[in-house]
PDB file of C-alpha atoms in Angstrom:
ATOM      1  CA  UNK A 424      51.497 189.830  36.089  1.00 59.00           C
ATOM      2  CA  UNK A 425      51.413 193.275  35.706  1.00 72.00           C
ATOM      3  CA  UNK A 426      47.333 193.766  36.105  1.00 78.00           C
ATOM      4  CA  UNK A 427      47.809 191.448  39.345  1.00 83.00           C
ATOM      5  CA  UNK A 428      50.946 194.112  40.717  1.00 80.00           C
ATOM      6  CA  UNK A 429      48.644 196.479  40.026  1.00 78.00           C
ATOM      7  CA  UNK A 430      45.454 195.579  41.469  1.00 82.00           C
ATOM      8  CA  UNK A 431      47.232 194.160  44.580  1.00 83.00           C
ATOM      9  CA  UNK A 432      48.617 197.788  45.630  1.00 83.00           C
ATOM     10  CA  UNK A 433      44.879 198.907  45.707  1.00 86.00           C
ATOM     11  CA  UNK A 434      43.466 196.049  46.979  1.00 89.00           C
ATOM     12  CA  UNK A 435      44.636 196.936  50.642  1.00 89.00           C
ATOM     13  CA  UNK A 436      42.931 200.521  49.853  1.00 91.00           C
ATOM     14  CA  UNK A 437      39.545 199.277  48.902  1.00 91.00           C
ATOM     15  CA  UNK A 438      38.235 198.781  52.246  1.00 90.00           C
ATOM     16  CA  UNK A 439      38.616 202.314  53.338  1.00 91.00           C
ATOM     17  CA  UNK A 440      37.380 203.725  50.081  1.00 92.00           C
ATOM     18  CA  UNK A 441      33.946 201.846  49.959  1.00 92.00           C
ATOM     19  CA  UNK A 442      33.464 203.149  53.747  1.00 90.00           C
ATOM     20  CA  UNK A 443      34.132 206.547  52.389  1.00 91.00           C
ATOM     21  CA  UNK A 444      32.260 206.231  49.317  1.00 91.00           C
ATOM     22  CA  UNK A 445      29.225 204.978  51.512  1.00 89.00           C
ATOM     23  CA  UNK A 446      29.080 207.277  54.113  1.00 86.00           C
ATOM     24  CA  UNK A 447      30.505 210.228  52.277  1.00 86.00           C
ATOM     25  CA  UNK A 448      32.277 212.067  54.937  1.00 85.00           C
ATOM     26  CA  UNK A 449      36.008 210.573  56.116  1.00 89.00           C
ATOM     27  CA  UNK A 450      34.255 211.448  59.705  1.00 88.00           C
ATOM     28  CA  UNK A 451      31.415 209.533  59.309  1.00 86.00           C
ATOM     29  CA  UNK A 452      33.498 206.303  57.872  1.00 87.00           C
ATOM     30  CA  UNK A 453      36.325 206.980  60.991  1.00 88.00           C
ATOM     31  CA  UNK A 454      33.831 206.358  63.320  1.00 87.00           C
ATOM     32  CA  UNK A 455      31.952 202.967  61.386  1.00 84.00           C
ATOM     33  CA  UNK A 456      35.787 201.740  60.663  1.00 84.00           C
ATOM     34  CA  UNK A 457      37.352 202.724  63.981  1.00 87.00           C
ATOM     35  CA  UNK A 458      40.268 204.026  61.702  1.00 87.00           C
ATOM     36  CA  UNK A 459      41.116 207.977  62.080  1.00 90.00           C
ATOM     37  CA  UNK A 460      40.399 210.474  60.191  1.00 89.00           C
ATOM     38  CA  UNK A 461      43.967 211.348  58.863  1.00 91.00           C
ATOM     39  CA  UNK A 462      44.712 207.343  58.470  1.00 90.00           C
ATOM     40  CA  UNK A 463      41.476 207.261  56.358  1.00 89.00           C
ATOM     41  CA  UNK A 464      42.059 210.506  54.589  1.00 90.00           C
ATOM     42  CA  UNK A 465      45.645 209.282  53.595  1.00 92.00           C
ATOM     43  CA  UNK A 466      44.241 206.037  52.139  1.00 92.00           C
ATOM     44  CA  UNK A 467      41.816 207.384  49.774  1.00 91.00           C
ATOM     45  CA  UNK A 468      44.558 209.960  48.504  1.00 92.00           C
ATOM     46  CA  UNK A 469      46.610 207.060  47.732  1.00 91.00           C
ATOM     47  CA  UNK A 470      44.132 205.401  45.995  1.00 92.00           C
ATOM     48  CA  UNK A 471      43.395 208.329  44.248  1.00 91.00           C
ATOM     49  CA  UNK A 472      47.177 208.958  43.057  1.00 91.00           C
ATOM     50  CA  UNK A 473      47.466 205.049  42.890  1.00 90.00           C
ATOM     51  CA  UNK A 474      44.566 204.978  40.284  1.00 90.00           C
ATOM     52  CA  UNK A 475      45.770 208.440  38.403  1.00 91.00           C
ATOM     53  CA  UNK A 476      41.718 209.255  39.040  1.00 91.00           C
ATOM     54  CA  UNK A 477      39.801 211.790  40.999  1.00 93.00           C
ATOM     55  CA  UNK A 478      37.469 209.505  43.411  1.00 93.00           C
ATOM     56  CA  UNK A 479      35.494 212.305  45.286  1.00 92.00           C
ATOM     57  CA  UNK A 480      34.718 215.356  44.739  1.00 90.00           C
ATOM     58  CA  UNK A 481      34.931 217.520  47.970  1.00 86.00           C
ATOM     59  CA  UNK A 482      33.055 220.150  49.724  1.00 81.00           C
ATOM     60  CA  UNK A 483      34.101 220.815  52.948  1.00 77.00           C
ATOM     61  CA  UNK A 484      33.427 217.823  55.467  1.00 75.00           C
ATOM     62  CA  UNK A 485      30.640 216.495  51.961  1.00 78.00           C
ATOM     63  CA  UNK A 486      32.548 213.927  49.661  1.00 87.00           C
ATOM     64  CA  UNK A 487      30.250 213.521  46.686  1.00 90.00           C
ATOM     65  CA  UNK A 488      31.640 210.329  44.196  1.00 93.00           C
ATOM     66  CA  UNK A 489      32.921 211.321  40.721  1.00 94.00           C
ATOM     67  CA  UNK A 490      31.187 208.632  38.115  1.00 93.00           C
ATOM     68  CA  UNK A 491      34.468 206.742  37.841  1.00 95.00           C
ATOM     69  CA  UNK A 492      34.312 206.585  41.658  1.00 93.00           C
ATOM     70  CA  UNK A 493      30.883 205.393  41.864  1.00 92.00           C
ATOM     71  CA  UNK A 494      31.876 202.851  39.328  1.00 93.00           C
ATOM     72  CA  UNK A 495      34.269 201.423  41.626  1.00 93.00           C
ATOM     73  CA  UNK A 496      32.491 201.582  44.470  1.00 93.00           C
ATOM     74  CA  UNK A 497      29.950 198.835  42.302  1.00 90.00           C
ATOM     75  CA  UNK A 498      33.179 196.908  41.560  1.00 91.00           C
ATOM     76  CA  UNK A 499      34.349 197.138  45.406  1.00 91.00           C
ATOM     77  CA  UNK A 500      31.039 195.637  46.597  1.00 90.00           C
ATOM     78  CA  UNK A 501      30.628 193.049  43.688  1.00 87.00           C
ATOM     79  CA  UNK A 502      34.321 191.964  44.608  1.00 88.00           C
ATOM     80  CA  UNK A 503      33.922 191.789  48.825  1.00 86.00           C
ATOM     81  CA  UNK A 504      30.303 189.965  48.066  1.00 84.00           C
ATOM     82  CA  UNK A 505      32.260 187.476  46.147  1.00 83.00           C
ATOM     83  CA  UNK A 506      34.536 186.732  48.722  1.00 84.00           C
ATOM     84  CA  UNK A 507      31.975 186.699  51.353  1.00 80.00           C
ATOM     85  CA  UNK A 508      29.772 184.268  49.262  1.00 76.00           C
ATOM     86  CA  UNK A 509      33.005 181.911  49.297  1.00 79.00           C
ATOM     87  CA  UNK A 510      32.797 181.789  53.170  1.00 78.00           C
ATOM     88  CA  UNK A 511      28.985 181.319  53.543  1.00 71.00           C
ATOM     89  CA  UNK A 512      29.724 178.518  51.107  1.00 71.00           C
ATOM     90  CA  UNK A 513      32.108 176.532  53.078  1.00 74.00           C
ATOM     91  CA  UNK A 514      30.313 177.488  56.534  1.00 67.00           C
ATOM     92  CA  UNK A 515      27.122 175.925  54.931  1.00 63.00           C
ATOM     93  CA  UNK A 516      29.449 173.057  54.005  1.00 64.00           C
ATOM     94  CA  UNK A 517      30.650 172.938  57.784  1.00 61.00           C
ATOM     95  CA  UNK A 518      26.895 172.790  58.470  1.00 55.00           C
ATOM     96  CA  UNK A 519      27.196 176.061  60.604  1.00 56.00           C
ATOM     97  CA  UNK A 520      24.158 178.044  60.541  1.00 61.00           C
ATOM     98  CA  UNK A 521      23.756 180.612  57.871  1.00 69.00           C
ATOM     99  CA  UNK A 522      22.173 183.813  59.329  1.00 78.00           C
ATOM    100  CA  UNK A 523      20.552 186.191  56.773  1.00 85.00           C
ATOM    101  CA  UNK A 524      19.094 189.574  57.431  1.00 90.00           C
ATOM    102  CA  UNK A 525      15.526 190.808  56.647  1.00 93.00           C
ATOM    103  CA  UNK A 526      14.302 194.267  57.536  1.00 94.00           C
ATOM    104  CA  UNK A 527      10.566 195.725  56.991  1.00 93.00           C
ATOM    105  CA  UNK A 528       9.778 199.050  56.560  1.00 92.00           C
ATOM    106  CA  UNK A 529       6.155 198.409  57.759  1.00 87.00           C
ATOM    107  CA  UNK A 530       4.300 197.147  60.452  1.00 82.00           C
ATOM    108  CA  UNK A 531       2.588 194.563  58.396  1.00 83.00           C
ATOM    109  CA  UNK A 532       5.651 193.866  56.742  1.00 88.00           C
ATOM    110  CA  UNK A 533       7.056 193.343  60.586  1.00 85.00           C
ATOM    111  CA  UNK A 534       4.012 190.993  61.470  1.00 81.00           C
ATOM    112  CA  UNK A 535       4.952 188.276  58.102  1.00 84.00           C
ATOM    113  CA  UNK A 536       8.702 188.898  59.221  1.00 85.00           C
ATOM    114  CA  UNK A 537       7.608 187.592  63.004  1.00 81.00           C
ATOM    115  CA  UNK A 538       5.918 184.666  61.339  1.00 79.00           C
ATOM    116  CA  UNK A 539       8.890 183.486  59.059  1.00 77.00           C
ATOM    117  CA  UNK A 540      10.652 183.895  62.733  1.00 75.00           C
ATOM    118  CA  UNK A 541       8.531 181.937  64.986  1.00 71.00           C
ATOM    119  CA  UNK A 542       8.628 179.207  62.119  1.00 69.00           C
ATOM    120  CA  UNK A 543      11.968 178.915  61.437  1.00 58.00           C
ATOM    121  CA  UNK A 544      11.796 179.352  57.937  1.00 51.00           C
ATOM    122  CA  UNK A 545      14.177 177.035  56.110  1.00 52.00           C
ATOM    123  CA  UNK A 546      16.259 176.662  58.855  1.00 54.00           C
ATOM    124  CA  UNK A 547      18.068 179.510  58.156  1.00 64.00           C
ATOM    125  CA  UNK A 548      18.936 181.721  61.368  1.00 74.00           C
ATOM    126  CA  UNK A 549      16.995 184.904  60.600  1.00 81.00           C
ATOM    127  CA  UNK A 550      17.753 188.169  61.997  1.00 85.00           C
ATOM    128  CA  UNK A 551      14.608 190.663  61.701  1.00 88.00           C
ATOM    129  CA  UNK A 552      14.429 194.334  62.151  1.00 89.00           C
ATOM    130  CA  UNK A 553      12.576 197.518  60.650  1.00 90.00           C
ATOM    131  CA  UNK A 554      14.099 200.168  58.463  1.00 91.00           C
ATOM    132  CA  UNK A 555      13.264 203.417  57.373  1.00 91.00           C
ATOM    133  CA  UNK A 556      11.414 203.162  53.541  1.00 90.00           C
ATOM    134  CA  UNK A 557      13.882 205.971  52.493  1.00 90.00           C
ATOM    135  CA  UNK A 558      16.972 203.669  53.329  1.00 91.00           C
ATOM    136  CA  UNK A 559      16.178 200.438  51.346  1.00 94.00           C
ATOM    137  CA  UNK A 560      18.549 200.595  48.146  1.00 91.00           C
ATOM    138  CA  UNK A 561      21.568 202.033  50.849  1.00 89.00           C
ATOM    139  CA  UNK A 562      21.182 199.115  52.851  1.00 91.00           C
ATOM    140  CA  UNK A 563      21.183 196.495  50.429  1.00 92.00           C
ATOM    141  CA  UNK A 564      23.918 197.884  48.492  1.00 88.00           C
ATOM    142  CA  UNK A 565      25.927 198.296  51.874  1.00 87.00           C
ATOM    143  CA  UNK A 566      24.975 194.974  52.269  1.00 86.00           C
ATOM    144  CA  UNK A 567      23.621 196.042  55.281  1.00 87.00           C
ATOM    145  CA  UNK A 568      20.886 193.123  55.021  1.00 93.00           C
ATOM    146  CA  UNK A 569      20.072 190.710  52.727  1.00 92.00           C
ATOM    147  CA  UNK A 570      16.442 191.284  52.008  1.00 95.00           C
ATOM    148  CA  UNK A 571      13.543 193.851  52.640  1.00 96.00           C
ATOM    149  CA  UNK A 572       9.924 193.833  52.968  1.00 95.00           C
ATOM    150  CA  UNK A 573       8.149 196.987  51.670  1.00 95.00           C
ATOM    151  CA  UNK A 574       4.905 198.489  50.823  1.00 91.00           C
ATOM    152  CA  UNK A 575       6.094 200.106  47.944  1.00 91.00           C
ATOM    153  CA  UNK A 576       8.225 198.894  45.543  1.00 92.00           C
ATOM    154  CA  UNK A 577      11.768 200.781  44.306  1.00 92.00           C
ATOM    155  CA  UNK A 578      12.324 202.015  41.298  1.00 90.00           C
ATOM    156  CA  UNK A 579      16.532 200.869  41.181  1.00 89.00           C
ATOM    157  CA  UNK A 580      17.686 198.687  37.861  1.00 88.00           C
ATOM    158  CA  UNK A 581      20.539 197.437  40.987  1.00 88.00           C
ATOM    159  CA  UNK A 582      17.474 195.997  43.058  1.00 94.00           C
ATOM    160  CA  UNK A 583      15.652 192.681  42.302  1.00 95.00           C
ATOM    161  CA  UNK A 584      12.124 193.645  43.616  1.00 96.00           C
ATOM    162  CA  UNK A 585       9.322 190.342  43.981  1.00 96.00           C
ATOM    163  CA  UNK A 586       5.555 191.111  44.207  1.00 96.00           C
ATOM    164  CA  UNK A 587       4.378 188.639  47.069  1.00 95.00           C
ATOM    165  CA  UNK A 588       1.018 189.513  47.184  1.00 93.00           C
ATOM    166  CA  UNK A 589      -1.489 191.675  49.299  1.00 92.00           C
ATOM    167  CA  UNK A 590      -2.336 191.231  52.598  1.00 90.00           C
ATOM    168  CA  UNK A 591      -4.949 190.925  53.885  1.00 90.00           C
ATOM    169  CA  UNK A 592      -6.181 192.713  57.126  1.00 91.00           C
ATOM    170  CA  UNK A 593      -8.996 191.732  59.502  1.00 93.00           C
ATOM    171  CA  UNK A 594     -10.402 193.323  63.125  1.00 95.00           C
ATOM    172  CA  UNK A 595     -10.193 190.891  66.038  1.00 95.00           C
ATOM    173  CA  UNK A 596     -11.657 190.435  69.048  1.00 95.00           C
ATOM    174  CA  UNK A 597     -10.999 187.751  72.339  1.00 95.00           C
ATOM    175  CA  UNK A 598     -13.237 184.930  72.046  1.00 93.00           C
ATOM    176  CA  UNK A 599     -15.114 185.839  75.174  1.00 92.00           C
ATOM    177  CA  UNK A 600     -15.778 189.147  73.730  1.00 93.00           C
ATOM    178  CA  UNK A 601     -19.525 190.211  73.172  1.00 91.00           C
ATOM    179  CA  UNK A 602     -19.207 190.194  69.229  1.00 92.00           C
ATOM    180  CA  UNK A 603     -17.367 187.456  68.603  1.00 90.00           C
ATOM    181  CA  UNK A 604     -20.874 185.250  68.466  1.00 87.00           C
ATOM    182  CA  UNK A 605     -21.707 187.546  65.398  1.00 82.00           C
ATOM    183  CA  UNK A 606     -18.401 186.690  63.294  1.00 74.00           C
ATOM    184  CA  UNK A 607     -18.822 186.682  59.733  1.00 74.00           C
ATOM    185  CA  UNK A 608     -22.003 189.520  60.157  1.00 80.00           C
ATOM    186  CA  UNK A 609     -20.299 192.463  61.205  1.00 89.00           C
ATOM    187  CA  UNK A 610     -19.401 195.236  59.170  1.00 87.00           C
ATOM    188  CA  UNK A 611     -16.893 197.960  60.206  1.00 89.00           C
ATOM    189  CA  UNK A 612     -20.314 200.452  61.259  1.00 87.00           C
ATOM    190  CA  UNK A 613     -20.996 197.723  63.943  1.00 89.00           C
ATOM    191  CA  UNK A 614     -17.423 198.678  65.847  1.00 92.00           C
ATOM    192  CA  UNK A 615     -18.478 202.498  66.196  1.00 89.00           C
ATOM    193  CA  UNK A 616     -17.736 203.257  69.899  1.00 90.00           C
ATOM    194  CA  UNK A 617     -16.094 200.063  70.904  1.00 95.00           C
ATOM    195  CA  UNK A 618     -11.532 200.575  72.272  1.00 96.00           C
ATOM    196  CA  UNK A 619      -9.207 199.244  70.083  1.00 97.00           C
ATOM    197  CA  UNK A 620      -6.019 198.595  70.984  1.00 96.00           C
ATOM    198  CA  UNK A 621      -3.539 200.445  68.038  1.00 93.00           C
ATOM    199  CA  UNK A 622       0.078 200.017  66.785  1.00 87.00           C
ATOM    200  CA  UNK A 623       1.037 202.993  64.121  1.00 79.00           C
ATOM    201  CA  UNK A 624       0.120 201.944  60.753  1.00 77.00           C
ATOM    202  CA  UNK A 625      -1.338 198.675  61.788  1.00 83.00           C
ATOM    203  CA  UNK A 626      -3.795 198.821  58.633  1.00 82.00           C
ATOM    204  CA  UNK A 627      -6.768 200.569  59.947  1.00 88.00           C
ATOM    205  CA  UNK A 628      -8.320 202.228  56.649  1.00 87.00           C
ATOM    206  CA  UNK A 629      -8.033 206.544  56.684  1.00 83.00           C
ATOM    207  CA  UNK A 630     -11.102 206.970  56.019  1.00 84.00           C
ATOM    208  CA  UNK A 631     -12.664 204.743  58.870  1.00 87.00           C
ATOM    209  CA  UNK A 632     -12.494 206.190  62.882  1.00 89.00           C
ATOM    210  CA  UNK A 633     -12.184 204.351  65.341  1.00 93.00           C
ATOM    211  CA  UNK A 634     -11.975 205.003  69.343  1.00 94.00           C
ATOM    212  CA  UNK A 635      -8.178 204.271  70.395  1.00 95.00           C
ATOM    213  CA  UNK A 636      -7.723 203.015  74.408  1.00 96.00           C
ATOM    214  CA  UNK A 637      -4.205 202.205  74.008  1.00 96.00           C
ATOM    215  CA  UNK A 638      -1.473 202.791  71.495  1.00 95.00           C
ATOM    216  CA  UNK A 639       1.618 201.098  71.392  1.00 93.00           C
ATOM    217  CA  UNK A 640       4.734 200.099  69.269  1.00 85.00           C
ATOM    218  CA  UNK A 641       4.683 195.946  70.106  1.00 85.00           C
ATOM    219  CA  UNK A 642       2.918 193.332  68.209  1.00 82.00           C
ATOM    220  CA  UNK A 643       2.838 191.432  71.725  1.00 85.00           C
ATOM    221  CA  UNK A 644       0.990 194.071  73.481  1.00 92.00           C
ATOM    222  CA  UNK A 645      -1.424 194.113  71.329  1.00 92.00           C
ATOM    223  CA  UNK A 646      -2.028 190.670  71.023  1.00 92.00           C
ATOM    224  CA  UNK A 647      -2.289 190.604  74.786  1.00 94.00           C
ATOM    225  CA  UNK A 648      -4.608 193.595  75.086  1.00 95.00           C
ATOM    226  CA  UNK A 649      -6.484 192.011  72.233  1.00 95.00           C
ATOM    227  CA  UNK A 650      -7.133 188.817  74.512  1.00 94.00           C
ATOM    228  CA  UNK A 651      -7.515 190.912  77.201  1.00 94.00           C
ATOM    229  CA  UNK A 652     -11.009 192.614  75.820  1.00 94.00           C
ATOM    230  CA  UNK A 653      -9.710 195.201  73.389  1.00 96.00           C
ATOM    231  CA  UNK A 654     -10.564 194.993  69.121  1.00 96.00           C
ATOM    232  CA  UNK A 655      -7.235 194.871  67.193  1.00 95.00           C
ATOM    233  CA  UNK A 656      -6.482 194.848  63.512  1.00 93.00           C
ATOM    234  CA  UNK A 657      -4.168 192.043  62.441  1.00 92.00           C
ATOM    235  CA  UNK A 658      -2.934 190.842  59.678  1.00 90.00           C
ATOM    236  CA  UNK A 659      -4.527 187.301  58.920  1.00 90.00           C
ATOM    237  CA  UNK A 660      -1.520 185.472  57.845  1.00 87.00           C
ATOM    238  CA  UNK A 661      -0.006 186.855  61.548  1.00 86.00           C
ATOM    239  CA  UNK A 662      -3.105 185.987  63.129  1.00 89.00           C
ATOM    240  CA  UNK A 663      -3.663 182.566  61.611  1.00 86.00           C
ATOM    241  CA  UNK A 664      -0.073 181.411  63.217  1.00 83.00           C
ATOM    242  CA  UNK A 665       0.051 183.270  66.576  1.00 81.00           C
ATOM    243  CA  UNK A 666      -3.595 184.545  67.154  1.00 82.00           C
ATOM    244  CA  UNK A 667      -4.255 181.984  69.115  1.00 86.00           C
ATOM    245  CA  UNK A 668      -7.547 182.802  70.990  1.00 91.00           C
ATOM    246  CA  UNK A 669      -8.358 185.252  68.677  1.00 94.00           C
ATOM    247  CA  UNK A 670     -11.439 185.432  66.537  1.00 94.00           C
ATOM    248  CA  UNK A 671     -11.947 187.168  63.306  1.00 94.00           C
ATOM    249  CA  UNK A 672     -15.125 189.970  63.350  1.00 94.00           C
ATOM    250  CA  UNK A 673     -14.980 191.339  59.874  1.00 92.00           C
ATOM    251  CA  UNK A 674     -12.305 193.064  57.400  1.00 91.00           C
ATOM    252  CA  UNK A 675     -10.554 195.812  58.130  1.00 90.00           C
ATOM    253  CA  UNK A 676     -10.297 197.365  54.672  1.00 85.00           C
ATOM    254  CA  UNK A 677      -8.105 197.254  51.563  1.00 86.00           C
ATOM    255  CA  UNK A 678      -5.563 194.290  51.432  1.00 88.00           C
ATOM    256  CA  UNK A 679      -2.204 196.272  51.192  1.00 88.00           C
ATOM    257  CA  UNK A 680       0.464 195.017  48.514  1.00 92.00           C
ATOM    258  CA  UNK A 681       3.856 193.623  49.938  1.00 94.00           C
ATOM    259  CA  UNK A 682       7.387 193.265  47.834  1.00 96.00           C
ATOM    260  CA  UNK A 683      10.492 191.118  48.414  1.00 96.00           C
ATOM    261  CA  UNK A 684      13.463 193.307  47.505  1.00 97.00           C
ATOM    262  CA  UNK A 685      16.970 192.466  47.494  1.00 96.00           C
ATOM    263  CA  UNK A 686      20.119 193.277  45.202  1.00 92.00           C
ATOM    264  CA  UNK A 687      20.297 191.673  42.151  1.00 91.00           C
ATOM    265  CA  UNK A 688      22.598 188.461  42.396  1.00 87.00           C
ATOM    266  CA  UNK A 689      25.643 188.144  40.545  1.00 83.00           C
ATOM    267  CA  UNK A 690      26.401 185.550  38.248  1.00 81.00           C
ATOM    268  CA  UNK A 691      27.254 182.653  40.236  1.00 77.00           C
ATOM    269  CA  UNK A 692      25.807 183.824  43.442  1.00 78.00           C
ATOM    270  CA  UNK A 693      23.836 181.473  45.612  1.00 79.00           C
ATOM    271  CA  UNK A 694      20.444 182.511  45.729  1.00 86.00           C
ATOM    272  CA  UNK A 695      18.617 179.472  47.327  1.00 84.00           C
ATOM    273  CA  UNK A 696      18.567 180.434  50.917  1.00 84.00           C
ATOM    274  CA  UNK A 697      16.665 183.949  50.012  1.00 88.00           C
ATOM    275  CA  UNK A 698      14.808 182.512  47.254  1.00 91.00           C
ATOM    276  CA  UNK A 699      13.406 179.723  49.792  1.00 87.00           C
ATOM    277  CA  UNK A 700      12.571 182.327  52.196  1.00 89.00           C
ATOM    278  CA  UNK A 701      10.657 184.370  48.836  1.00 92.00           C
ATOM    279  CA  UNK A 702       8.887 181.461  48.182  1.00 90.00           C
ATOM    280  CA  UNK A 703       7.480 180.551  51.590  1.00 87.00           C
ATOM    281  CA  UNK A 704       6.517 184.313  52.225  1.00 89.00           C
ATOM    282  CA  UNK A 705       4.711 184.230  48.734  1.00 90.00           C
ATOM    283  CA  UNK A 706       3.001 180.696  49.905  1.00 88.00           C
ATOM    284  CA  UNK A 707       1.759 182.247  53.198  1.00 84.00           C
ATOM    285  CA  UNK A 708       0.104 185.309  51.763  1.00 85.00           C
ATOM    286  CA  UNK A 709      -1.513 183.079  49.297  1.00 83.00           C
ATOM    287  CA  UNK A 710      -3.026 180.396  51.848  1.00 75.00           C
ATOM    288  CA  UNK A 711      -3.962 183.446  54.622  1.00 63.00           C
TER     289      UNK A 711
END
């Protein structure tokens, strides 16, 4: 009983540390808790004096974890993802809908995200976004979201990262356009001239040019442009599902490499709904 007295008079503390610990500034974490400063400040002192352990090291408004507190900051988020797997458990058991989080930080990445989307993958609600490359281990280990499509894969033993395969990458044109008659016999020299329609890092090779008549951020614009009379790059698995219209002229260059990555699970953890999701983006890369 004394280990459970003990742990229970941090327990209430833990909260307010891990914000800390994450954001490292008490401001920062004030404003993401909607606790004050001085409330927050007070907590992790008594934490601190509660534990007999420096947590933070501090330097003016910069809080920089000691290695015992980064220790517990891994124990603090093991410990709340346990708990929170025990109430996905018994929602999934209610038959409510289990919503899981999956960020890319590409625009290819994006365009397999949009597919798993539009098809419902596994019946599992899915909430998609795009995050910055630099931010991928913080926001799993925040628990920000659940799983994250990059280009590159992270070096992090705390990270689970899956090769999924490469994707490939073609140039497309409306079937009324001029070229598409000549699919399958083009080669990127045969485009010289012609507007494209580009989103940033949609694939188009560096060392190819190309002559640009609108630029924008949204895989729908350029889908409609790109039935409107424009060339777009695409990649084929997003093309295959909602390219309706669309006709492949030739490949657009080197199939880049994509990676599942997601925190490692801990023993006991109920993988199935990511690993489903794993599996079918693995399956849809390999069929195109």
């Amino acid at each position: 009983m004394i280990r459970f007295r003990q742990v229970a008079q941090w327990w209430s503390w833990l909260p307010a540390f891990r914000g800390v610990a994450e954001h490292e500034s008490i401001q920062d974490a004030s404003a993401i808790l909607g606790v004050s400063p001085s409330a927050l400040s007070r907590t992790v002192r008594l934490l601190e004096d509660g534990l007999g352990r420096q947590l933070f090291l501090r330097a003016g408004n910069s809080m920089t974890l000691t290695p015992f507190g980064r220790d517990l900051l891994a124990a603090t988020r093991d410990s709340m993802r346990i708990v929170d797997d025990c109430v996905q458990r018994a929602e999934a058991e209610d038959q409510r809908s289990r919503v899981i989080s999956a960020l890319a930080t590409t625009p290819v990445a994006s365009a397999l995200l949009a597919v798993v989307a539009a098809e419902n993958a596994r019946g599992s609600m899915l909430a998609i976004g795009s995050l910055d490359e630099s931010d991928v281990a913080g926001a799993l280990l925040r628990g920000d979201t659940d799983l994250v499509l990059v280009g590159v894969a992270p070096e992090d033993a705390s990270l689970l990262v899956e090769p999924l395969g490469s994707v490939a990458i073609g140039v497309y044109a409306a079937q009324t356009h001029a070229l598409a008659i000549k699919t399958g016999s083009l080669q990127m020299a045969d485009l010289a001239g012609l507007e494209f329609v580009a989103r940033a890092d949609d694939g188009w090779p560096s060392s190819e040019t190309r002559t640009v008549a609108v630029s924008t951020t949204s895989l729908e614009a350029v889908l409609l442009l790109c039935r409107s009379g424009l060339l777009c790059t695409l990649p084929d698995v997003f093309a295959a599902r909602l390219g309706s219209g669309l006709v492949r002229l030739c490949e657009a260059g080197p199939a880049p490499s994509l990676f599942a990555v997601r925190r490692r699970p801990l023993p006991g953890h109920d993988t199935r709904p990511l690993d489903a999701i794993v599996a079918w983006l693995r399956a849809s890369l390999a069929s195109g």
